[in-house]
N, CA and C of each residue as an Amber inpcrd file, in Angstrom:
protein
   510
  74.7400000  68.5460000  85.2780000  73.5600000  69.1160000  86.2160000
  72.6910000  69.6610000  85.2200000  72.6680000  69.7900000  84.1170000
  71.5840000  70.4420000  83.1400000  70.3710000  69.3490000  83.2050000
  70.7680000  68.0690000  83.1200000  69.9600000  66.6910000  83.2760000
  69.0700000  66.8930000  84.2900000  69.6980000  67.0290000  85.4720000
  68.9080000  66.8730000  86.8890000  68.0310000  68.0520000  86.9160000
  68.7340000  69.1960000  86.5490000  67.8110000  70.3940000  86.6100000
  66.7080000  70.3720000  85.5100000  66.9650000  69.8300000  84.5640000
  66.0430000  69.8060000  83.7820000  65.7950000  71.3590000  82.8400000
  66.8270000  71.6680000  82.7980000  66.9230000  73.2530000  81.8630000
  68.4520000  73.2550000  81.3770000  68.5810000  73.9580000  80.2600000
  70.0190000  74.2010000  79.6920000  70.9100000  75.1640000  80.7440000
  71.9690000  75.0930000  81.0030000  72.9510000  75.7400000  81.8050000
  73.5890000  76.8590000  80.8310000  73.8060000  78.1520000  81.6230000
  74.0540000  79.3030000  81.1530000  75.4950000  79.2890000  80.3780000
  76.1980000  78.5000000  80.5450000  77.5920000  78.5000000  79.8020000
  78.0100000  76.7810000  79.6240000  79.1060000  76.6690000  78.8790000
  79.6050000  75.1760000  78.4890000  80.4460000  75.0660000  79.8820000
  80.9710000  76.0610000  80.5440000  81.9970000  76.0290000  81.7700000
  81.1720000  75.1340000  82.8350000  81.9880000  74.5060000  83.3460000
  81.3630000  73.6080000  84.7260000  80.8560000  74.5870000  85.7730000
  79.6820000  74.0280000  86.1910000  78.7740000  74.8080000  87.1130000
  78.6970000  74.1110000  88.4720000  79.2120000  74.1750000  89.6010000
  79.5780000  73.3970000  91.0200000  78.3580000  73.1880000  91.5080000
  77.3450000  74.2250000  91.6480000  76.1900000  74.1900000  92.3860000
  75.0710000  74.9630000  91.7780000  73.7830000  74.6630000  92.1700000
  72.7060000  75.4110000  91.7550000  71.6300000  75.5690000  92.7850000
  71.4280000  76.8790000  93.1370000  70.7150000  77.1750000  94.4860000
  69.3320000  77.0290000  93.7520000  68.2360000  76.0520000  94.2720000
  66.9760000  76.0600000  93.7670000  66.0250000  76.4990000  94.9460000
  66.1050000  76.7950000  96.0190000  65.4710000  77.2810000  96.9420000
  66.2130000  78.0210000  98.0230000  66.3020000  79.3950000  97.9830000
  67.1920000  80.0940000  99.2260000  66.5600000  81.2690000  99.7670000
  66.6320000  81.4170000 101.0290000  66.3730000  82.6660000 101.7500000
  67.2080000  83.7480000 102.2510000  68.4840000  83.2290000 101.4000000
  69.8040000  84.2020000 101.6180000  69.7710000  85.3480000 100.8170000
  70.6400000  86.1530000 101.4600000  70.3620000  87.6120000 101.3440000
  70.6820000  87.7660000  99.6360000  71.9430000  87.1010000  99.5400000
  72.7580000  87.4110000  98.0420000  72.0030000  86.5390000  97.0600000
  70.9020000  85.6370000  97.3890000  70.4830000  84.6070000  96.1740000
  68.8350000  84.1820000  96.8870000  67.9950000  85.5810000  96.8860000
  66.8060000  84.9560000  97.2600000  65.7060000  84.6000000  96.4320000
  65.1890000  83.3220000  96.5810000  64.0650000  82.7230000  95.4590000
  62.9110000  83.5870000  95.7770000  61.8100000  83.5570000  94.7080000
  60.8450000  84.3630000  94.5030000  59.6360000  83.2760000  93.8160000
  58.5710000  83.6420000  94.4160000  57.4400000  82.7930000  93.9870000
  57.0070000  83.1200000  92.6410000  56.8000000  81.8380000  91.9340000
  56.8700000  81.8150000  90.7010000  55.3350000  82.2120000  90.1120000
  54.3290000  81.9600000  90.7820000  52.9220000  82.2240000  90.0480000
  52.0430000  82.4690000  91.3250000  50.7240000  82.8070000  90.9080000
  49.7630000  83.1800000  91.9120000  49.7760000  84.4870000  92.5390000
  49.1780000  84.7860000  93.3830000  48.7050000  86.1200000  94.0080000
  50.2730000  86.5950000  94.6530000  51.0640000  85.8290000  94.8970000
  52.2420000  86.3710000  95.6960000  53.4060000  86.5770000  94.5930000
  52.9940000  86.1740000  93.3500000  54.1430000  86.1970000  92.2370000
  55.0360000  87.3190000  92.3080000  56.5040000  87.0680000  92.4400000
  57.5980000  87.9750000  92.7270000  58.0480000  88.2360000  94.2570000
  57.1380000  87.7160000  94.8370000  57.4170000  87.9260000  96.2210000
  58.7410000  87.0480000  96.9730000  59.4310000  87.4560000  97.4490000
  60.7010000  86.4470000  98.1570000  60.2570000  85.6680000  99.1980000
  60.9010000  84.7200000  99.2240000  60.6960000  83.9480000 100.5800000
  60.6070000  84.5670000 101.8500000  61.6460000  85.5420000 102.1330000
  61.4360000  86.5550000 103.2050000  60.2160000  87.3480000 103.5130000
  59.7890000  87.7820000 102.0730000  58.6540000  88.5060000 102.3180000
  57.3590000  87.6220000 102.7380000  57.3450000  86.4480000 102.0580000
  56.2130000  85.5840000 102.3870000  56.4020000  85.1660000 104.0460000
  57.6550000  84.9160000 104.2400000  57.6780000  84.4480000 105.9850000
  57.2410000  85.6280000 106.6930000  57.7000000  86.8820000 106.2290000
  56.9240000  87.8570000 106.9670000  55.5540000  87.9920000 106.8030000
  54.8260000  88.0370000 105.6870000  53.3980000  88.0260000 105.7890000
  52.5130000  86.6650000 106.3130000  53.2240000  85.9280000 106.1090000
  52.4750000  84.4370000 106.3950000  53.2410000  83.4090000 106.8940000
  53.8810000  83.4620000 108.0180000  54.9020000  82.5970000 108.4890000
  54.1020000  81.1200000 108.6800000  53.2010000  80.9680000 109.1780000
  52.2140000  80.0040000 109.2880000  51.9280000  78.9200000 108.1430000
  51.8690000  79.7510000 107.2000000  51.6320000  79.0560000 105.9840000
  52.7820000  78.1970000 105.2050000  53.9330000  78.7980000 105.6220000
  55.0500000  78.2480000 104.9450000  55.8230000  77.1760000 106.0390000
  55.6400000  77.6780000 107.5650000  56.4140000  76.7640000 108.3660000
  55.1620000  75.9960000 109.2600000  54.2930000  76.2760000 109.2510000
  53.1470000  75.6240000 110.1740000  53.6170000  75.7780000 111.4290000
  53.5570000  75.0350000 112.5590000  53.6050000  75.1060000 113.9450000
  55.0500000  75.5600000 114.2920000  55.7960000  75.5510000 113.4290000
  57.3790000  75.9460000 113.7870000  57.7130000  77.3190000 113.3030000
  56.3750000  78.0110000 112.8750000  56.7290000  79.4530000 112.3660000
  57.2380000  80.2710000 113.4650000  57.1260000  79.9370000 114.6700000
  57.8420000  80.8020000 115.7780000  59.2530000  80.8470000 115.9830000
  59.6760000  79.6330000 115.4300000  61.2120000  78.8370000 115.7080000
  62.1230000  79.6100000 114.9690000  61.6810000  79.9220000 113.7230000
  62.8990000  80.6040000 112.7570000  62.4460000  82.1720000 112.2250000
  63.6290000  82.9020000 112.3210000  63.3750000  84.3510000 111.8570000
  63.4470000  84.1570000 110.1630000  64.1600000  83.0860000 109.7490000
  64.1330000  83.1390000 108.2110000  63.8480000  81.7010000 107.6170000
  63.4960000  81.4470000 106.4800000  63.0600000  80.0190000 106.0560000
  64.3110000  79.1220000 106.1460000  64.1880000  77.9700000 106.7030000
  65.3140000  77.4910000 107.3810000  66.1910000  76.2310000 106.3620000
  65.5340000  76.2980000 105.3020000  66.3460000  75.6510000 104.0290000
  66.9250000  76.0890000 103.3370000  67.9700000  75.5490000 102.5260000
  68.7290000  76.0760000 101.3900000  68.9000000  74.8000000 100.4780000
  68.1370000  74.7780000  99.3600000  68.1260000  73.4700000  98.7490000
  69.0450000  73.7670000  97.4180000  69.9600000  72.9840000  97.3070000
  70.7700000  72.9810000  95.9670000  71.1620000  71.8250000  95.6790000
  71.6210000  71.7800000  94.3060000  72.2830000  70.6180000  93.6200000
  73.8420000  70.9460000  93.5960000  74.6520000  69.9270000  93.6780000
  76.0560000  69.9850000  93.6300000  76.6790000  68.9160000  92.8710000
  77.3250000  69.6880000  91.9450000  78.1780000  68.5690000  90.7110000
  79.6440000  68.6360000  91.1350000  80.0960000  67.6530000  91.7800000
  81.3460000  67.5450000  92.3770000  82.1250000  66.7980000  91.7450000
  83.3420000  67.2630000  90.9760000  84.4060000  66.5520000  90.0870000
  85.4350000  66.5500000  90.8760000  85.9500000  67.3910000  91.6950000
  87.2890000  67.7550000  92.2570000  87.0740000  67.7960000  93.6930000
  88.0140000  67.6390000  94.5960000  87.8050000  67.7460000  95.9860000
  87.1660000  69.3480000  96.7330000  86.6260000  69.3890000  97.3270000
  86.1590000  70.5690000  98.0090000  86.9370000  70.6590000  99.2160000
  86.7650000  72.0580000  99.7270000  87.4920000  72.5590000 100.9970000
  86.7880000  71.9120000 102.2240000  87.5480000  71.6400000 103.3120000
  86.9910000  71.2710000 104.4800000  86.2830000  72.3550000 105.0530000
  85.0630000  71.9490000 105.4650000  84.1980000  72.6660000 106.3180000
  83.9740000  72.6680000 107.7720000  83.7980000  73.4860000 108.3600000
  83.5980000  73.4000000 109.9380000  82.0540000  73.6420000 110.0550000
  81.1610000  72.7950000 110.8440000  79.7050000  73.2310000 111.0520000
  79.5190000  73.3690000 112.8190000  79.7960000  74.4150000 113.4390000
  79.4310000  74.3750000 114.6620000  77.9420000  74.4600000 114.9630000
  77.9010000  74.0660000 116.2050000  76.5000000  73.8060000 116.6670000
  76.0240000  75.4370000 117.0130000  74.6890000  75.5830000 117.2770000
  74.1820000  76.7550000 117.6880000  75.0570000  77.4650000 119.0590000
  75.2630000  76.6290000 120.0090000  75.8890000  77.0600000 121.1770000
  77.0190000  77.4150000 121.0290000  77.7700000  77.5720000 119.7950000
  79.1740000  77.9630000 119.5330000  79.0360000  79.3100000 118.8460000
  78.2510000  80.2800000 119.5990000  78.1610000  81.4950000 119.0550000
  79.3610000  82.4770000 118.4330000  80.6050000  82.2230000 118.9390000
  81.4750000  82.8010000 118.5570000  82.0620000  82.4170000 117.2500000
  81.6690000  81.3830000 116.7150000  82.1060000  80.3670000 115.5360000
  81.0940000  80.5770000 114.5190000  79.8960000  81.2540000 114.7480000
  78.9330000  81.4480000 113.7310000  78.6210000  83.0250000 113.6170000
  78.3170000  83.4280000 112.4470000  78.1690000  84.5870000 111.7630000
  76.9630000  85.0320000 112.6940000  77.0410000  86.4580000 112.9530000
  75.7680000  87.1700000 113.3970000  74.3820000  86.8950000 112.8410000
  73.3290000  86.3310000 113.5630000  72.1040000  86.2370000 112.8700000
  72.1240000  84.8150000 112.0580000  73.1190000  84.0900000 112.0900000
  73.1030000  82.5940000 111.6990000  72.9400000  81.7400000 112.7510000
  72.5910000  80.3690000 112.3370000  72.7870000  79.1050000 113.2250000
  73.4290000  77.9070000 112.7440000  73.3870000  77.2420000 113.7720000
  74.5090000  76.1880000 113.1840000  73.8150000  75.4820000 112.0320000
  74.5690000  74.5100000 111.2930000  74.3750000  74.2490000 109.8350000
  74.3280000  72.8210000 109.9280000  73.0270000  72.1640000 109.8510000
  72.8950000  70.2910000 109.4810000  72.8100000  70.3700000 108.0560000
  73.4680000  69.5070000 107.7850000  73.1700000  69.3150000 106.0070000
  72.6460000  67.9560000 105.8630000  71.9660000  67.8710000 104.8570000
  71.3670000  66.4220000 104.3130000  71.5360000  66.3370000 102.8760000
  72.1260000  65.2630000 102.4440000  72.4320000  64.8780000 100.9820000
  71.8170000  63.6950000 100.6960000  71.4780000  63.7120000  99.6270000
  70.9410000  62.6970000  98.5970000  71.9290000  62.5180000  97.6340000
  72.2150000  61.0460000  97.3210000  73.2570000  60.9310000  96.2440000
  72.5800000  60.3290000  95.0140000  72.6530000  61.0800000  94.0230000
  71.7930000  61.1610000  92.7020000  72.8220000  60.1160000  91.8100000
  74.1530000  60.2550000  91.9480000  75.1990000  59.4480000  91.0390000
  76.4950000  59.7410000  91.8530000  77.4430000  58.5970000  91.8140000
  78.4240000  58.6000000  92.2710000  79.4780000  57.4550000  91.5460000
  80.6710000  57.9080000  91.5140000  81.6460000  56.9880000  90.9410000
  82.2190000  56.1580000  91.9370000  82.7450000  54.9140000  91.5230000
  83.2050000  53.9960000  92.4630000  84.5100000  54.8110000  93.4240000
  85.2400000  55.6810000  93.1210000  86.0660000  56.5750000  93.6630000
  85.7470000  57.4590000  94.5210000  84.3380000  57.7500000  94.4050000
  83.9340000  58.6450000  95.2990000  84.1990000  58.7120000  96.8360000
  84.3650000  59.8030000  97.5540000  84.4700000  59.4790000  99.0650000
  83.6720000  60.7380000  99.5420000  83.0580000  60.5100000 100.5910000
  82.5920000  61.7660000 101.4420000  83.2030000  61.3830000 102.9100000
  83.8780000  62.6920000 103.1190000  84.4970000  62.8260000 104.5470000
  83.8180000  63.4340000 105.5950000  83.4410000  62.8180000 106.5900000
  82.6740000  63.3860000 107.6540000  83.0570000  63.1780000 109.0840000
  83.5790000  64.0780000 109.9680000  84.0020000  63.6410000 111.1530000
  85.4790000  63.4460000 110.9830000  86.0680000  63.3570000 112.4530000
  87.5410000  63.2250000 112.6430000  87.5200000  61.4520000 112.9050000
  89.0910000  61.0040000 112.4180000  88.9900000  59.7080000 113.0130000
  89.7790000  59.8390000 114.4460000  89.5650000  58.9120000 115.5530000
  90.1690000  58.6780000 116.7800000  91.7310000  59.3370000 116.7540000
  92.0240000  60.1300000 117.7120000  93.4460000  60.6100000 117.4720000
  93.7870000  61.5280000 116.9690000  92.8500000  62.1360000 116.0060000
  93.2980000  63.5460000 115.0500000  93.4140000  64.5910000 116.0640000
  94.7030000  65.3880000 116.0340000  94.8030000  66.3760000 116.8900000
  94.6990000  67.7060000 115.8450000  94.4010000  68.8290000 116.5670000
  94.3100000  70.2660000 115.7670000  95.5860000  70.3360000 114.7130000
  96.7940000  70.0510000 115.1150000  97.9650000  69.9370000 114.4950000
  97.8490000  69.1890000 113.1410000  97.0780000  68.5160000 113.2570000
  96.6700000  67.2860000 112.1150000  96.0520000  68.2750000 111.0440000
  95.0680000  68.6240000 111.4580000  94.1780000  69.3060000 110.4340000
  94.8310000  70.7180000 109.9720000  95.7180000  71.4670000 110.6420000
  96.2900000  72.6690000 110.3200000  97.1900000  72.3260000 109.0370000
  97.7610000  70.9930000 108.8600000  98.5080000  70.3990000 107.9190000
  97.5770000  69.8760000 106.6400000  96.4470000  69.4410000 107.0600000
  95.6050000  68.8070000 105.9990000  95.7540000  68.9270000 104.6100000
  95.9030000  67.9500000 103.7780000  95.8980000  68.0520000 102.3580000
  95.1560000  66.6600000 101.7940000  95.1450000  66.8500000 100.6550000
  94.4450000  65.8970000  99.6750000  95.1900000  64.1040000 100.1430000
  96.6410000  64.5320000 100.3250000  97.3070000  63.1370000 100.6770000
  96.9320000  62.6840000 101.9970000  96.6920000  63.7330000 103.1780000
  96.6360000  63.0940000 104.1930000  95.2640000  62.9960000 104.7970000
  94.1630000  63.4000000 103.8040000  92.7350000  63.3130000 104.3040000
  92.1990000  61.9970000 104.6580000  92.7770000  60.9440000 103.8700000
  92.3320000  59.5620000 104.3930000  92.7870000  59.2470000 105.8720000
  93.8030000  59.7920000 106.1070000  94.5950000  59.6040000 107.2900000
  93.9540000  59.9260000 108.6280000  93.4100000  61.3190000 108.4210000
  92.6210000  62.1350000 109.7480000  91.4200000  62.1010000 109.6310000
  90.6780000  62.1390000 108.4020000  88.9780000  62.1590000 108.3810000
  88.3210000  60.7400000 108.1460000  87.2020000  60.7330000 108.7410000
  86.5930000  59.4950000 108.6760000  85.8400000  59.7640000 107.1970000
  85.9080000  58.5020000 106.4320000  85.1430000  58.6620000 105.2320000
  84.1900000  57.2430000 104.7650000  83.6740000  57.6870000 103.7410000
  83.0360000  56.4920000 103.0500000  82.5730000  56.5790000 101.8410000
  82.5260000  55.4340000 100.9090000  82.0570000  55.6710000  99.5970000
  80.4790000  55.6130000  99.3730000  80.0850000  56.8660000  98.8950000
  78.2500000  57.0270000  98.8970000  77.9040000  56.0750000  97.7140000
  76.6840000  55.6400000  97.7180000  76.2140000  55.0620000  96.6950000
  74.7760000  55.6760000  96.4190000  74.5940000  55.2950000  95.1260000
  73.2870000  55.9440000  94.1490000  72.2370000  55.7700000  95.1540000
  71.3100000  56.8970000  95.4760000  69.9880000  56.9820000  96.4450000
  70.2580000  57.0510000  97.7630000  71.4160000  56.7580000  98.2710000
  71.7530000  56.9270000  99.7110000  71.5650000  58.5130000 100.1610000
  70.8700000  58.4160000 101.3320000  71.0700000  59.8570000 102.1760000
  71.9500000  59.9020000 103.3830000  72.4340000  61.1760000 103.3890000
  73.5480000  61.4550000 104.5150000  73.2190000  62.4550000 105.2980000
  72.8630000  62.3470000 106.7300000  72.6660000  63.5950000 107.3720000
  73.8280000  63.8170000 108.3240000  74.5860000  65.2120000 108.2850000
  75.5270000  65.8300000 109.3760000  74.8190000  66.8380000 109.8770000
  74.5550000  66.2290000 111.3730000  73.7480000  67.3020000 112.0810000
  75.0850000  68.0040000 112.8590000  74.7990000  69.3230000 112.4880000
  75.9930000  70.4860000 113.1050000  75.2250000  70.8300000 114.2770000
  74.2000000  70.7140000 114.8760000  73.9280000  71.2300000 116.2680000
  74.0740000  70.0990000 117.4140000  74.5670000  69.1310000 116.9660000
  74.6530000  68.0710000 117.6810000  76.0330000  67.8770000 118.0650000
  76.8950000  67.9750000 117.0990000  78.3610000  67.9050000 117.4500000
  78.8410000  69.4350000 117.5580000  80.3300000  69.4060000 117.9780000
  80.7220000  70.8310000 118.0510000  81.3440000  71.0900000 116.7740000
  81.7580000  70.1840000 115.7260000  82.1360000  70.3110000 114.4730000
  81.4820000  69.1620000 113.3930000  81.6250000  69.4240000 112.6400000
  81.3070000  68.3010000 111.1570000  82.0600000  68.8230000 110.2510000
  83.2910000  67.8720000 109.4860000  84.0300000  68.0090000 108.3700000
  83.4800000  67.6730000 107.3190000  83.6970000  68.2200000 106.0810000
  83.0790000  67.5660000 104.7850000  84.4700000  68.1170000 103.8890000
  84.7750000  66.7140000 103.0120000  85.5050000  67.0850000 101.8330000
  85.2430000  65.9740000 101.1860000  84.6190000  66.3620000  99.8070000
  84.2120000  65.3230000  98.9150000  85.0790000  65.2570000  97.7060000
  85.2610000  64.2650000  96.9310000  85.8090000  63.9740000  95.8750000
  84.9730000  63.0110000  95.0100000  84.8020000  63.6000000  93.8920000
  84.3130000  62.5070000  92.5590000  82.7350000  62.0840000  93.1330000
  82.1580000  63.3890000  93.6550000  80.8530000  62.7140000  94.0810000
  79.9600000  63.9280000  93.0220000  79.1670000  63.3770000  92.1910000
  78.2390000  64.1410000  91.4720000  76.8780000  64.1700000  91.7420000
  76.4460000  65.3210000  91.8750000  74.8700000  65.3990000  91.9060000
  74.0390000  65.0770000  93.4080000  75.2650000  65.5790000  94.4290000
  74.6490000  65.0960000  95.7970000  74.1750000  66.3620000  96.3820000
  72.7620000  66.4150000  96.7710000  72.3310000  67.2250000  97.3430000
  72.8010000  67.9090000  98.7540000  73.0340000  68.9630000  98.9840000
  73.8120000  69.5540000 100.1210000  72.9530000  69.9890000 100.8800000
């Protein structure tokens, strides 16, 4: 990850993800230079929403993107991404989660899991394991330079479980 970020990492321990641009309460990005230096994205959105979002300024209460690098060497958990209309499945104040990834490096054994195979039932998912992932989850081998879009707002769910993918943007 240090190569892709162009900076040394804080330790020799593996780092799975680096948040580069965030309006999340737990990790707010700040303006680096200029008259707004030190201002968080949330403060900038409050002061000048049109400057940061243009004609979409009235559509979002917070900055709608989270830009991060992932460095994935091991399986990740399966994640559900409900659409906006499934309010009971989304935390208060949040929205459905669409993800876009750009694959910067991938090994031949890498897999991206997205969606369910036909005939998969809820009981199959409750017992999902590394051994059964290929049986119940749709997947493909990512290629360098490939872009992947998983639209959370379009489907009632979107599953993600990746193995051996390095440097894919989430």
